[in-house]
Short mmCIF file of C-alpha atoms and ligand atoms in Angstrom, two decimals:
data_model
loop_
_atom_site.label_atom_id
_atom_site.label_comp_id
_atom_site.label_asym_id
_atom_site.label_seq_id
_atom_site.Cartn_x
_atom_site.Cartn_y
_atom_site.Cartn_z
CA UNK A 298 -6.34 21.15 -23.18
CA UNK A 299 -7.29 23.91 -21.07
CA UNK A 300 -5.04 23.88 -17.70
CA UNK A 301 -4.99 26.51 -15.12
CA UNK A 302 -2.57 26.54 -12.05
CA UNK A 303 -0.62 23.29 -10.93
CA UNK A 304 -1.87 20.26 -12.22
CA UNK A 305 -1.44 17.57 -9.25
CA UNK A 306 -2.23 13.80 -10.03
CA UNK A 307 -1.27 10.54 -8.52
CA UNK A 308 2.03 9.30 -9.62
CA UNK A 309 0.06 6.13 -10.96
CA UNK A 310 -1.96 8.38 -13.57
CA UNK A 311 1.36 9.64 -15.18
CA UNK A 312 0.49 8.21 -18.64
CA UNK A 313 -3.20 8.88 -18.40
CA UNK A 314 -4.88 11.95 -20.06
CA UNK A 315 -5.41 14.56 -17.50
CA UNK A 316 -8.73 15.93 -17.99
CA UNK A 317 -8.99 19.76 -15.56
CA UNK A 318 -12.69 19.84 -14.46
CA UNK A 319 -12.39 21.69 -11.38
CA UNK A 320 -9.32 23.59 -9.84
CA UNK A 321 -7.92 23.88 -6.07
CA UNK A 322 -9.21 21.58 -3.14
CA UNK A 323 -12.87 21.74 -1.83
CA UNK A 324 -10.68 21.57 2.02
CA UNK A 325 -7.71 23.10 1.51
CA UNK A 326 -7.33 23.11 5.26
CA UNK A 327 -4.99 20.31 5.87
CA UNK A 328 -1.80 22.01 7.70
CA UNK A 329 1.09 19.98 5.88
CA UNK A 330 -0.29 20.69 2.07
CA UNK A 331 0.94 23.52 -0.06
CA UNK A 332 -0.97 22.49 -3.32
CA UNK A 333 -3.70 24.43 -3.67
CA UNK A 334 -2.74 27.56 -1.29
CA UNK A 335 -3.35 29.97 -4.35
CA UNK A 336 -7.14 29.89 -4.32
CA UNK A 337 -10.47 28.88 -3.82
CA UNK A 338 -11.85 25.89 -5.18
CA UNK A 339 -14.06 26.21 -8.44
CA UNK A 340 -15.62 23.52 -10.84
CA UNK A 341 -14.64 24.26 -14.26
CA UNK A 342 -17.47 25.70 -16.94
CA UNK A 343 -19.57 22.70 -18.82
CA UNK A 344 -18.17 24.17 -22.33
CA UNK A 345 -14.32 24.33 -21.15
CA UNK A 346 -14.91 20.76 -19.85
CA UNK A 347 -16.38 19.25 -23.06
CA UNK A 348 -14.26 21.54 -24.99
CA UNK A 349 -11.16 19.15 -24.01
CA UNK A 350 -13.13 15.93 -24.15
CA UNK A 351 -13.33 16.91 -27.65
CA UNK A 352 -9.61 17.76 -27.86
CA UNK A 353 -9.22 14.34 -25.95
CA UNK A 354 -11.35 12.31 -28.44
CA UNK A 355 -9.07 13.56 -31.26
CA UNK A 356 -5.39 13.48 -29.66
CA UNK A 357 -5.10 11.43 -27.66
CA UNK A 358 -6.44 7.83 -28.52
CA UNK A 359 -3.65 5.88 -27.19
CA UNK A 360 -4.24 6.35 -23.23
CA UNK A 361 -6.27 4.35 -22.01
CA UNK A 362 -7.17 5.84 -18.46
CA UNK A 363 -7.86 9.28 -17.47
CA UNK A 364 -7.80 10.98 -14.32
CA UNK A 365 -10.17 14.16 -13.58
CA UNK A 366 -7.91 16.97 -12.12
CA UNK A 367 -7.64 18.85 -9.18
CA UNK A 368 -7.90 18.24 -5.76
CA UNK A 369 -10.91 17.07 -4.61
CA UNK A 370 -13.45 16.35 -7.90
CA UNK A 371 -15.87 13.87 -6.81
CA UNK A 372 -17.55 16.60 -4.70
CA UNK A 373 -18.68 17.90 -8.50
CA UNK A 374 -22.54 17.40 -7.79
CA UNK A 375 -23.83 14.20 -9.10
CA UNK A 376 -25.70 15.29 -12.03
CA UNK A 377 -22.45 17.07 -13.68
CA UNK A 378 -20.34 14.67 -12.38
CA UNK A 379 -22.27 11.81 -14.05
CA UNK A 380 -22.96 13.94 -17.22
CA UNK A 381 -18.81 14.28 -17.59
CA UNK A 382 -18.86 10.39 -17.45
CA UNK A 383 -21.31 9.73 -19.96
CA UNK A 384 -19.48 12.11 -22.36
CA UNK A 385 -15.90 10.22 -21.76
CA UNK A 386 -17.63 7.34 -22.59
CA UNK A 387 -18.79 8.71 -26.00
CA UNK A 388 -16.34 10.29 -27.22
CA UNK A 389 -13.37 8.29 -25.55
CA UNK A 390 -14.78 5.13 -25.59
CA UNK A 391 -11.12 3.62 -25.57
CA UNK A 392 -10.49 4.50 -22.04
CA UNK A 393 -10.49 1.86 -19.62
CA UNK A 394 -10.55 3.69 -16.13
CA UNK A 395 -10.98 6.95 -14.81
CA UNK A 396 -9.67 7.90 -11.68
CA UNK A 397 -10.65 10.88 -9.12
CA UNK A 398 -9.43 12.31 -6.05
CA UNK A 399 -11.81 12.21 -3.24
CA UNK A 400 -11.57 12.74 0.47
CA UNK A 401 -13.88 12.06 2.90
CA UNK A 402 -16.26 14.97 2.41
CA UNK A 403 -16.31 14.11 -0.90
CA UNK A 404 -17.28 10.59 -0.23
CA UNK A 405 -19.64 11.29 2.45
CA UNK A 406 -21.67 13.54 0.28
CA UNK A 407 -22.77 10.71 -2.34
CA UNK A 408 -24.93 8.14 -1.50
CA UNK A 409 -23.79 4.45 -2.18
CA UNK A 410 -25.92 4.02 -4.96
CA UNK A 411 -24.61 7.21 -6.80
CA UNK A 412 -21.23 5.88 -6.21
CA UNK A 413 -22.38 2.75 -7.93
CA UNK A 414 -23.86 4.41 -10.42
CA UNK A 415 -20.45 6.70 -11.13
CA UNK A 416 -18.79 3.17 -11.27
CA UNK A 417 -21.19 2.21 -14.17
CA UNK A 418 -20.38 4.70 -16.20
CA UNK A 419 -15.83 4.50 -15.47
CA UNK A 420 -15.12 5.32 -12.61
CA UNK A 421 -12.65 2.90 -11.64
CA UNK A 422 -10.72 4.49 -8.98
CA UNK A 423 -10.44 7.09 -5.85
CA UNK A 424 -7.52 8.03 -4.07
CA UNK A 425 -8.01 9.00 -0.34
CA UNK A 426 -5.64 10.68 1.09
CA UNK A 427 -5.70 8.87 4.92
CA UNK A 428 -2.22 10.14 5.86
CA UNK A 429 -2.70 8.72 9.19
CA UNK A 430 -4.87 6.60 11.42
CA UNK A 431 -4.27 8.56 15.03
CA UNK A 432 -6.82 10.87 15.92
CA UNK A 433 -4.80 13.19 17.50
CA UNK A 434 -2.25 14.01 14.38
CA UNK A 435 -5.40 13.61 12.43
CA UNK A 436 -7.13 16.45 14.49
CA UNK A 437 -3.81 18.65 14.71
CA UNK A 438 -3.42 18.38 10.95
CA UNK A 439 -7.13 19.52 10.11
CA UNK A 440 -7.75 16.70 7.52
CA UNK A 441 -11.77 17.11 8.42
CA UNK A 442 -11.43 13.16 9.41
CA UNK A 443 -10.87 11.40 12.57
CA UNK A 444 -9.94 7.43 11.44
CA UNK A 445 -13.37 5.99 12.06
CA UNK A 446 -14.74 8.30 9.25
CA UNK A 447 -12.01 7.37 7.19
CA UNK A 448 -12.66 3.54 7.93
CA UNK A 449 -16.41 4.39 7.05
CA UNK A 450 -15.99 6.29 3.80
CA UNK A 451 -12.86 4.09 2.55
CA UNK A 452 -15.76 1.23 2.60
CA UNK A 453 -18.36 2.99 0.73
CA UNK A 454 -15.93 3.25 -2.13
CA UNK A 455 -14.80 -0.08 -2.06
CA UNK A 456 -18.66 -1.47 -1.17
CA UNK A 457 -19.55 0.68 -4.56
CA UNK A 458 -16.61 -1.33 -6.17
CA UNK A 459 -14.76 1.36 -7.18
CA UNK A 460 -10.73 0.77 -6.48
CA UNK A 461 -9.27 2.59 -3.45
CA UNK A 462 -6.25 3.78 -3.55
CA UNK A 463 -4.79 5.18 -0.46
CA UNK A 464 -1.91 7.77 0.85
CA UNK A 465 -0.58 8.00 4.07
CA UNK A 466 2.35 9.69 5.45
CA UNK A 467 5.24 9.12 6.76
CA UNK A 468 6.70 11.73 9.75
CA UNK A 469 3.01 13.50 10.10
CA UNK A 470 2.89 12.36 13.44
CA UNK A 471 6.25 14.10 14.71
CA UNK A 472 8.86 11.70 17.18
CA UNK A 473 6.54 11.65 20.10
CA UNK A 474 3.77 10.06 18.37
CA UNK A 475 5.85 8.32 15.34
CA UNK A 476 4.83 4.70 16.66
CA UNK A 477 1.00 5.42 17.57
CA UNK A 478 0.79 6.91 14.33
CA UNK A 479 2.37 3.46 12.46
CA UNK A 480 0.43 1.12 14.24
CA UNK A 481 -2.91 3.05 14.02
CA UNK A 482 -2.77 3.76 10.33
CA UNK A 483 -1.92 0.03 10.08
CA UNK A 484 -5.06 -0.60 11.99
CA UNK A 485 -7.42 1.73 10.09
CA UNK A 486 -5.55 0.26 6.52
CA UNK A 487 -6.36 -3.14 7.64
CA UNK A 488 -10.15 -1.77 8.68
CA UNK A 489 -10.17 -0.47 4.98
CA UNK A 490 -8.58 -2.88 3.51
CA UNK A 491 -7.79 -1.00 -0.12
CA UNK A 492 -6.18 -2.61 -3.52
CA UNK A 493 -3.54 0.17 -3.19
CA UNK A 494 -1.67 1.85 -0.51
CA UNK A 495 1.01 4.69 -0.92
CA UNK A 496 3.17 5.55 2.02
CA UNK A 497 4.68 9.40 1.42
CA UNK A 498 7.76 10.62 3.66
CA UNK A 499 7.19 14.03 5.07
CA UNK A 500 8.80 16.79 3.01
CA UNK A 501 7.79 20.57 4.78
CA UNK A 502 6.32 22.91 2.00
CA UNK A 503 6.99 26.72 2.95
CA UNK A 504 4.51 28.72 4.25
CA UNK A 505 2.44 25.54 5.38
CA UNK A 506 1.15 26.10 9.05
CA UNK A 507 3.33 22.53 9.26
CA UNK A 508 6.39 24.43 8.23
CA UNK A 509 5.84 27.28 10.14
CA UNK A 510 5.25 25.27 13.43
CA UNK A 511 8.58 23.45 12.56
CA UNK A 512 10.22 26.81 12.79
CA UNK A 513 8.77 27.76 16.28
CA UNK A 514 9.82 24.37 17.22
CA UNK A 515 6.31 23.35 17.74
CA UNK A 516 6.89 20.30 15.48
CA UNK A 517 9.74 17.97 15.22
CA UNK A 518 10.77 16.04 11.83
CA UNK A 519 11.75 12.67 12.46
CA UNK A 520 14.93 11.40 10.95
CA UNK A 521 15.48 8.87 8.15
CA UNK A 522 15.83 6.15 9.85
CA UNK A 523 12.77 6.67 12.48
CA UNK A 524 10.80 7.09 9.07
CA UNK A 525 11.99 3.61 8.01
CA UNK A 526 11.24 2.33 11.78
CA UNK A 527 7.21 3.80 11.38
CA UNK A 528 7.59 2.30 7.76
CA UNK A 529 7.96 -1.11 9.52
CA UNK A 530 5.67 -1.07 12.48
CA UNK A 531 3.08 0.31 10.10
CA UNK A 532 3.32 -2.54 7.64
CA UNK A 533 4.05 -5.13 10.49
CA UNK A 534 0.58 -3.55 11.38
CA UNK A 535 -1.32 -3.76 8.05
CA UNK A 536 -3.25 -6.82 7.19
CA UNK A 537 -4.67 -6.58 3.97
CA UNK A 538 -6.65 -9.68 2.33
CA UNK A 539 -4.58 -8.53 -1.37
CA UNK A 540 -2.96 -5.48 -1.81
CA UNK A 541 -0.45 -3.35 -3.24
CA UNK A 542 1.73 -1.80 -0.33
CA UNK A 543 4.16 0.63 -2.17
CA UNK A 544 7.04 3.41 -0.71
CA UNK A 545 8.54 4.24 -3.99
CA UNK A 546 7.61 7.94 -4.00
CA UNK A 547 10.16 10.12 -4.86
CA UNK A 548 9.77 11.58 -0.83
CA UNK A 549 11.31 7.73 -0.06
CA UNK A 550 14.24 7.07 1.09
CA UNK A 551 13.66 3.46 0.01
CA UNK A 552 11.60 2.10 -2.29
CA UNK A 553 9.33 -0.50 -1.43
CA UNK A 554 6.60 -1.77 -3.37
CA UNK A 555 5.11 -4.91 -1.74
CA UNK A 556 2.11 -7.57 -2.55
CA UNK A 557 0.71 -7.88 1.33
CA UNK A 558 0.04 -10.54 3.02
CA UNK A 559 2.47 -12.80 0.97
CA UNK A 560 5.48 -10.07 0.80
CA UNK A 561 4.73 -8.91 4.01
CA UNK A 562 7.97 -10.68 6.18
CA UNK A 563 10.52 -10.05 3.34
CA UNK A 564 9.49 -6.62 3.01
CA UNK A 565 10.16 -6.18 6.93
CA UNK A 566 13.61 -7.89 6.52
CA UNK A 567 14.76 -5.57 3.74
CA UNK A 568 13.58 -2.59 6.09
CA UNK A 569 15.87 -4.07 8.90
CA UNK A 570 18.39 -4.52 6.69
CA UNK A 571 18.37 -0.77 5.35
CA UNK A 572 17.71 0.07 9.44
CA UNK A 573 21.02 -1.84 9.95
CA UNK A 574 23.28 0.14 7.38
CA UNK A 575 22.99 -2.63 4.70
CA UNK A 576 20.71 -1.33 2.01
CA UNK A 577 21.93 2.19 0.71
CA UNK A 578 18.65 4.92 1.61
CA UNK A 579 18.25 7.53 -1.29
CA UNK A 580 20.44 10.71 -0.71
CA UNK A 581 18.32 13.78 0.45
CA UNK A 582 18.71 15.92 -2.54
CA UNK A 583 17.56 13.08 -4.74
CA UNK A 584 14.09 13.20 -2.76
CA UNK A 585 11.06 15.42 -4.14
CA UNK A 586 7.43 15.58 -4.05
S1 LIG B 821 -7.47 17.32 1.16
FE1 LIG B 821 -5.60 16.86 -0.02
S2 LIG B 821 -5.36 18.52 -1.51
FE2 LIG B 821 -6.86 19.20 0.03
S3 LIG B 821 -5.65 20.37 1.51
FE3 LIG B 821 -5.77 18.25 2.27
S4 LIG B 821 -3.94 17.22 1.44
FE4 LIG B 821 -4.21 19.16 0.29
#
């Protein structure tokens, strides 16, 4: 397979094939991220693509999903996009699910009835990175979103019944505006309402604009425990009709992985316990990205 700079993909896709058809992040703007600071984003050549289909189709026919690498690769215009479908289909017709990054430029950019049509021929699942539902973090972090856009192009991917996963992210918001930043992501999750949700802690990436503005003391981390206390309000604030809530990142300093509504209470006891000293939080240098 032909890979070129840091391959990035959802922890969820860590047994699927990882198929490279475009490299970097079509934003690359948001002020936290340090993934794809080494260039500009480019789709990868038609022949280089179906050149590792084929490899695909002939090593690998015991995966069943696949994920299309990097950053951002539903923006891939429609045509190519589709054409990369129909060819997984063909020559991998064992896979099950493919799964795509998107954001919501990405999103915005198809119409619901090429989404559907993308569905029709695998794709099974997007994840959106959300990272929070205030405007104002949203705003100061550049994510190219304020949370009603996110509410409207989280829909269109679910309305196209594609699966939605979603990331958000713990500490983004900085102490002052920890709390609005819990219960408005829980109120623009609940607006969404995705099969998946995957709450990140904060870790600062050097050279970010995030990390440098922590240096000038522009932005303040919050500490372990005030991430577990935004971990609660936001799930105290998330009402989803059936979904997978999870915190078991490597970032986390607990795991949680909870089916909301009906784990919703016990998962905010086992927070208070870990908030009261009774559940042991994992020890910083066993946290990574
Ligand atoms: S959209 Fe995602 S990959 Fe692109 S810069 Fe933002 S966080 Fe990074």
């Amino acid at each position: 397979m032909n890979y070129e700079g840091v391959i990035i993909r959802p922890p969820s896709e860590a047994n699927s094939i990882l198929l490279q058809v475009s490299q970097g992040c079509s934003h690359n703007k948001c002020t936290f991220c340090g993934a794809y600071k080494w260039g500009r984003f480019t789709i990868k050549p038609d022949e280089i693509i179906m050149g590792d289909i084929d490899y695909a189709a002939k090593h690998f026919k015991h995966q069943r999903r696949l994920f299309l690498c990097d950053g951002d690769a539903l923006i891939i215009p429609q045509k190519r996009l589709l054409n990369i479908l129909v060819e997984i289909k063909k020559n991998l017709p064992w896979i099950t699910r493919v799964g795509v990054y998107a954001n919501s430029k990405s999103i915005k950019m198809k119409t619901i009835d090429e989404l559907k049509e993308l569905r029709s021929y695998g794709l099974g699942i997007a994840y959106m990175g959300l990272e929070t539902g205030d405007d104002v973090t949203l705003e100061a972090i550049r994510k190219g979103a304020d949370a009603q856009k996110m509410i409207d192009m989280g829909r269109k991917i679910r309305q196209a019944g594609i699966k939605l996963s979603i990331t958000v992210l713990l500490g983004i918001a900085g102490k002052k505006r920890s709390h609005i930043h819990a219960t408005q992501t829980g109120r623009v999750l609940s607006a969404i309402d995705p099969e998946y949700v995957g709450a990140l802690s904060l870790m600062l990436i050097p050279d970010t604009p995030l990390y440098k503005d922590y240096e000038k003391g522009v932005f303040d981390m919050i500490e372990p425990h005030e991430m577990l206390e935004e971990l609660k309000t936001m799930i105290a604030n998330t009402d989803l009709s059936r979904g997978l809530f999870h915190a078991n990142h490597a970032s986390n300093y607990l795991p949680i992985r909870a089916r909301l509504p009906k784990e919703k209470r016990k998962t905010i006891e086992l927070i208070d316990q870990a908030l009261a000293g009774k559940v042991e939080l994992k020890p910083e240098h066993l946290r990574a990205l």
